[in-house]
Short mmCIF file of C-alpha atoms in Angstrom, two decimals:
data_model
loop_
_atom_site.label_atom_id
_atom_site.label_comp_id
_atom_site.label_asym_id
_atom_site.label_seq_id
_atom_site.Cartn_x
_atom_site.Cartn_y
_atom_site.Cartn_z
CA UNK A 2 -10.57 -4.90 11.04
CA UNK A 3 -12.13 -5.29 7.62
CA UNK A 4 -10.39 -2.30 6.06
CA UNK A 5 -7.30 -2.86 3.94
CA UNK A 6 -4.91 -0.22 2.63
CA UNK A 7 -3.37 -1.08 -0.73
CA UNK A 8 -0.83 1.02 -2.61
CA UNK A 9 0.18 -0.24 -6.02
CA UNK A 10 2.86 1.11 -8.35
CA UNK A 11 2.39 0.84 -12.09
CA UNK A 12 4.56 1.57 -15.08
CA UNK A 13 3.25 1.25 -18.63
CA UNK A 14 0.04 -0.46 -17.37
CA UNK A 15 2.08 -3.11 -15.56
CA UNK A 16 1.94 -3.40 -11.78
CA UNK A 17 5.45 -3.81 -10.41
CA UNK A 18 4.99 -3.38 -6.64
CA UNK A 19 2.16 -3.46 -4.13
CA UNK A 20 1.89 -2.71 -0.43
CA UNK A 21 -1.00 -4.34 1.38
CA UNK A 22 -1.75 -3.58 5.01
CA UNK A 23 -3.01 -7.13 5.53
CA UNK A 24 0.36 -8.56 4.38
CA UNK A 25 2.33 -5.77 6.07
CA UNK A 26 5.07 -5.53 3.46
CA UNK A 27 5.79 -4.71 -0.16
CA UNK A 28 5.51 -7.41 -2.81
CA UNK A 29 7.24 -7.16 -6.19
CA UNK A 30 5.78 -8.54 -9.41
CA UNK A 31 8.59 -7.76 -11.86
CA UNK A 32 12.36 -7.96 -11.56
CA UNK A 33 12.50 -4.21 -10.96
CA UNK A 34 9.58 -4.42 -8.51
CA UNK A 35 11.21 -7.23 -6.52
CA UNK A 36 14.37 -5.12 -6.09
CA UNK A 37 12.34 -2.11 -4.95
CA UNK A 38 10.19 -4.21 -2.61
CA UNK A 39 13.28 -5.76 -1.04
CA UNK A 40 14.82 -2.32 -0.45
CA UNK A 41 11.59 -0.85 0.96
CA UNK A 42 10.95 -3.87 3.22
CA UNK A 43 14.46 -3.54 4.69
CA UNK A 44 13.95 0.16 5.46
CA UNK A 45 12.01 0.40 8.77
CA UNK A 46 10.99 4.04 8.28
CA UNK A 47 9.33 3.37 4.90
CA UNK A 48 7.63 0.25 6.20
CA UNK A 49 6.30 1.91 9.36
CA UNK A 50 5.09 4.88 7.31
CA UNK A 51 3.10 2.61 5.00
CA UNK A 52 1.64 0.67 7.93
CA UNK A 53 0.50 3.96 9.48
CA UNK A 54 -1.33 4.95 6.28
CA UNK A 55 -4.18 2.58 7.12
CA UNK A 56 -4.90 4.44 10.33
CA UNK A 57 -4.14 7.89 8.95
CA UNK A 58 -6.07 7.60 5.70
CA UNK A 59 -8.54 4.71 5.78
CA UNK A 60 -9.77 4.71 9.37
CA UNK A 61 -9.95 8.51 9.41
CA UNK A 62 -12.26 8.61 6.36
CA UNK A 63 -14.56 5.67 7.14
CA UNK A 64 -17.27 7.83 8.81
CA UNK A 65 -17.28 10.25 5.87
CA UNK A 66 -17.74 7.57 3.21
CA UNK A 67 -20.07 5.45 5.32
CA UNK A 68 -22.43 8.37 6.03
CA UNK A 69 -22.53 9.31 2.33
CA UNK A 70 -23.53 5.77 1.35
CA UNK A 71 -26.37 5.68 3.84
#
């Protein structure tokens, strides 16, 4: 519940798009990023793939990181 998957895209130290699992869609921060986010949000296969990354990457690695911290 408390884990969030975030994937940000940067160009020249400027963030232009971000996917957040808590929002569930891409958000654009520049004109180019807004166009990309709109395209990616309208493509169900890309959107479902990014939503699955939370389970496939984050939730799978929680026990590994948690045990190392303790």
